[in-house]
CSV table of C-alpha atoms in Angstrom, one decimal:
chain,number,residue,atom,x,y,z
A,22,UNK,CA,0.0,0.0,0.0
A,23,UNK,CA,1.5,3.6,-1.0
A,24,UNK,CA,2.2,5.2,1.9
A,25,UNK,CA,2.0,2.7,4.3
A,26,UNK,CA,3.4,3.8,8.1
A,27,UNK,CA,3.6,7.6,7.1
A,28,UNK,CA,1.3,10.3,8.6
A,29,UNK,CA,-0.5,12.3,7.0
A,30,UNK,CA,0.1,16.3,6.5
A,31,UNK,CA,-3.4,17.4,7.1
A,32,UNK,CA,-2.1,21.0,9.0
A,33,UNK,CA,-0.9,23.7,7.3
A,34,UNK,CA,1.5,26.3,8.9
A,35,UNK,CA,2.1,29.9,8.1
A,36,UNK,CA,4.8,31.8,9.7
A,37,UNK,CA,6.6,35.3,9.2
A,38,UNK,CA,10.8,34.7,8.6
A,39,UNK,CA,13.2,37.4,8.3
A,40,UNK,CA,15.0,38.1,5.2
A,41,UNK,CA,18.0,36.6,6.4
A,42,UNK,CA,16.3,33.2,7.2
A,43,UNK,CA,14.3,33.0,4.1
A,44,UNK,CA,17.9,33.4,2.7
A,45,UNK,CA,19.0,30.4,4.4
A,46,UNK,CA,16.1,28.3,3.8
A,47,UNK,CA,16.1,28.9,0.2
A,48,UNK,CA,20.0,27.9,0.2
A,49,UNK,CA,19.3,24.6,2.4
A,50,UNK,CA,16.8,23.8,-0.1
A,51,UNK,CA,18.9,24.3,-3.1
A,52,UNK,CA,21.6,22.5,-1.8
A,53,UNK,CA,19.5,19.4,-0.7
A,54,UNK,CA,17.2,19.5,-3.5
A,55,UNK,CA,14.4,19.4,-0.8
A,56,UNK,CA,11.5,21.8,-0.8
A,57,UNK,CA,11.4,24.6,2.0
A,58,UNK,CA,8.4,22.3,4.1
A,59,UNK,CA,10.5,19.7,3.6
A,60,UNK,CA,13.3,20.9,4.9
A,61,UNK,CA,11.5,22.5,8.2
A,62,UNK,CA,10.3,18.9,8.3
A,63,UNK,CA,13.4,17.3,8.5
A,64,UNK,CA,14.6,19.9,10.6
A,65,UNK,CA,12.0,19.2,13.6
A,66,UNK,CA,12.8,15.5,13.0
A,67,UNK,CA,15.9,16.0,14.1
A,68,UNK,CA,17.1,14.4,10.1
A,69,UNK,CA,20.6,15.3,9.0
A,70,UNK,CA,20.3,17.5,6.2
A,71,UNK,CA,22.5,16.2,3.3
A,72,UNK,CA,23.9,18.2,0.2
A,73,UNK,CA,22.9,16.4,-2.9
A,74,UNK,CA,25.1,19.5,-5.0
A,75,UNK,CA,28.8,17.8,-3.7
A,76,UNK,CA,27.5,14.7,-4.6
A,77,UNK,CA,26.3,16.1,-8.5
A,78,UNK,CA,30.0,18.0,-8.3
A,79,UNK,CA,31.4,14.9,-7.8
A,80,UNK,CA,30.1,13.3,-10.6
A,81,UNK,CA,31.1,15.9,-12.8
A,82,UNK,CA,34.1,16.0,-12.0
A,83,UNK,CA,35.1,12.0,-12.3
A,84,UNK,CA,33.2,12.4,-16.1
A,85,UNK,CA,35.8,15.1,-16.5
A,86,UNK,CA,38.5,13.3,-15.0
A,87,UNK,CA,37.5,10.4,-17.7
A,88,UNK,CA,38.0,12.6,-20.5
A,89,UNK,CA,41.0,14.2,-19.5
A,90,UNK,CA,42.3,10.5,-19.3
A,91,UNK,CA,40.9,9.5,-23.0
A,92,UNK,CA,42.1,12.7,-24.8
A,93,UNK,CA,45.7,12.5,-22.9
A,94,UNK,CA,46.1,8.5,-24.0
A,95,UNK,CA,45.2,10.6,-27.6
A,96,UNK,CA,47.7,12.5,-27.5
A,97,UNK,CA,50.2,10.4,-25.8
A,98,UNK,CA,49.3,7.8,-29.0
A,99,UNK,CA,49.2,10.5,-31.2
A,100,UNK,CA,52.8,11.6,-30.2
A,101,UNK,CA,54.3,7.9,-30.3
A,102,UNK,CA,53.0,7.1,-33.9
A,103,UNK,CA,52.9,10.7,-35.3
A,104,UNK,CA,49.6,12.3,-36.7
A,105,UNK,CA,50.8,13.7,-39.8
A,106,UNK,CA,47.5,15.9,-39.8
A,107,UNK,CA,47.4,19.0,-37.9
A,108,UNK,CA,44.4,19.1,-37.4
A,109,UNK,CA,44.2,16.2,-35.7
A,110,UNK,CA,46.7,18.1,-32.8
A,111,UNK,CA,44.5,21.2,-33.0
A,112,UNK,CA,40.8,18.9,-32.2
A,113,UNK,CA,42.7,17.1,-29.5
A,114,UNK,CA,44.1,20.6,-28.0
A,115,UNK,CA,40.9,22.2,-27.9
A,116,UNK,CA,39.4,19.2,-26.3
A,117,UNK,CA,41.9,19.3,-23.4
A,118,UNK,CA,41.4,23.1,-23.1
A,119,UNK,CA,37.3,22.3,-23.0
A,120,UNK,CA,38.1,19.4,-20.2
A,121,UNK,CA,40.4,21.5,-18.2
A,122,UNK,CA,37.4,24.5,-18.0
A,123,UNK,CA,35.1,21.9,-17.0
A,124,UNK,CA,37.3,20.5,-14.4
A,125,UNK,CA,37.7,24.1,-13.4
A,126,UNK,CA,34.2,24.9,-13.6
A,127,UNK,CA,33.6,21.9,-10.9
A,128,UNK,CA,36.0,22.7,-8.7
A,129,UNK,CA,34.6,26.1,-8.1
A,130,UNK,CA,31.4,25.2,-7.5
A,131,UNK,CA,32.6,22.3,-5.0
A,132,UNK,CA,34.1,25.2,-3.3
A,133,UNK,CA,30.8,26.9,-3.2
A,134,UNK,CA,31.8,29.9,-5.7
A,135,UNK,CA,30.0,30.5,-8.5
């Protein structure tokens, strides 16, 4: 049965919050992808609040660590054998710059900058 062993929300509460608390509720809900109810829920539960934005940072940055690997074994082959095409350099150079922004890009955000 859906919902089995969970109450049911059948009260609604309205309260006034300062700006600087709305501020901080709206950043707790971003962070935990929660919805503000849901995070005053969890917070008279007494639930650990848990950041689901490191974990998506995370992510992103292994899938960037990936292609940094592929496109440096590319270049690593391509410097062994020797690509006669320059072209070929130039595609795999602008991949690596496009990785290492990316990389970049998820680092900041991991350190909460934007």
């Amino acid at each position: 049965m859906k919902g089995a062993g969970k109450k049911r929300k059948a009260r609604i509460v309205s309260f006034r919050i300062d700006e600087d608390g709305f501020t901080l509720l709206e950043t707790l809900a971003r962070q935990t992808s929660c919805s503000r109810g849901e995070i005053l829920r969890r917070c008279l539960a007494g639930v650990q609040l848990k950041s689901t934005i490191d974990a998506q940072a995370l992510t992103e940055v292994s899938r960037v660590h990936a292609n940094l690997n592929r496109i440096g074994g590319l270049l690593k082959l391509a410097i062994r054998e020797g690509v006669s095409d320059p072209r070929s350099y130039h595609r795999l150079n602008l991949e690596l710059i496009d990785s290492v922004m990316d990389v970049r890009k998820a680092v900041n955000r991991l350190a909460g900058q934007r």
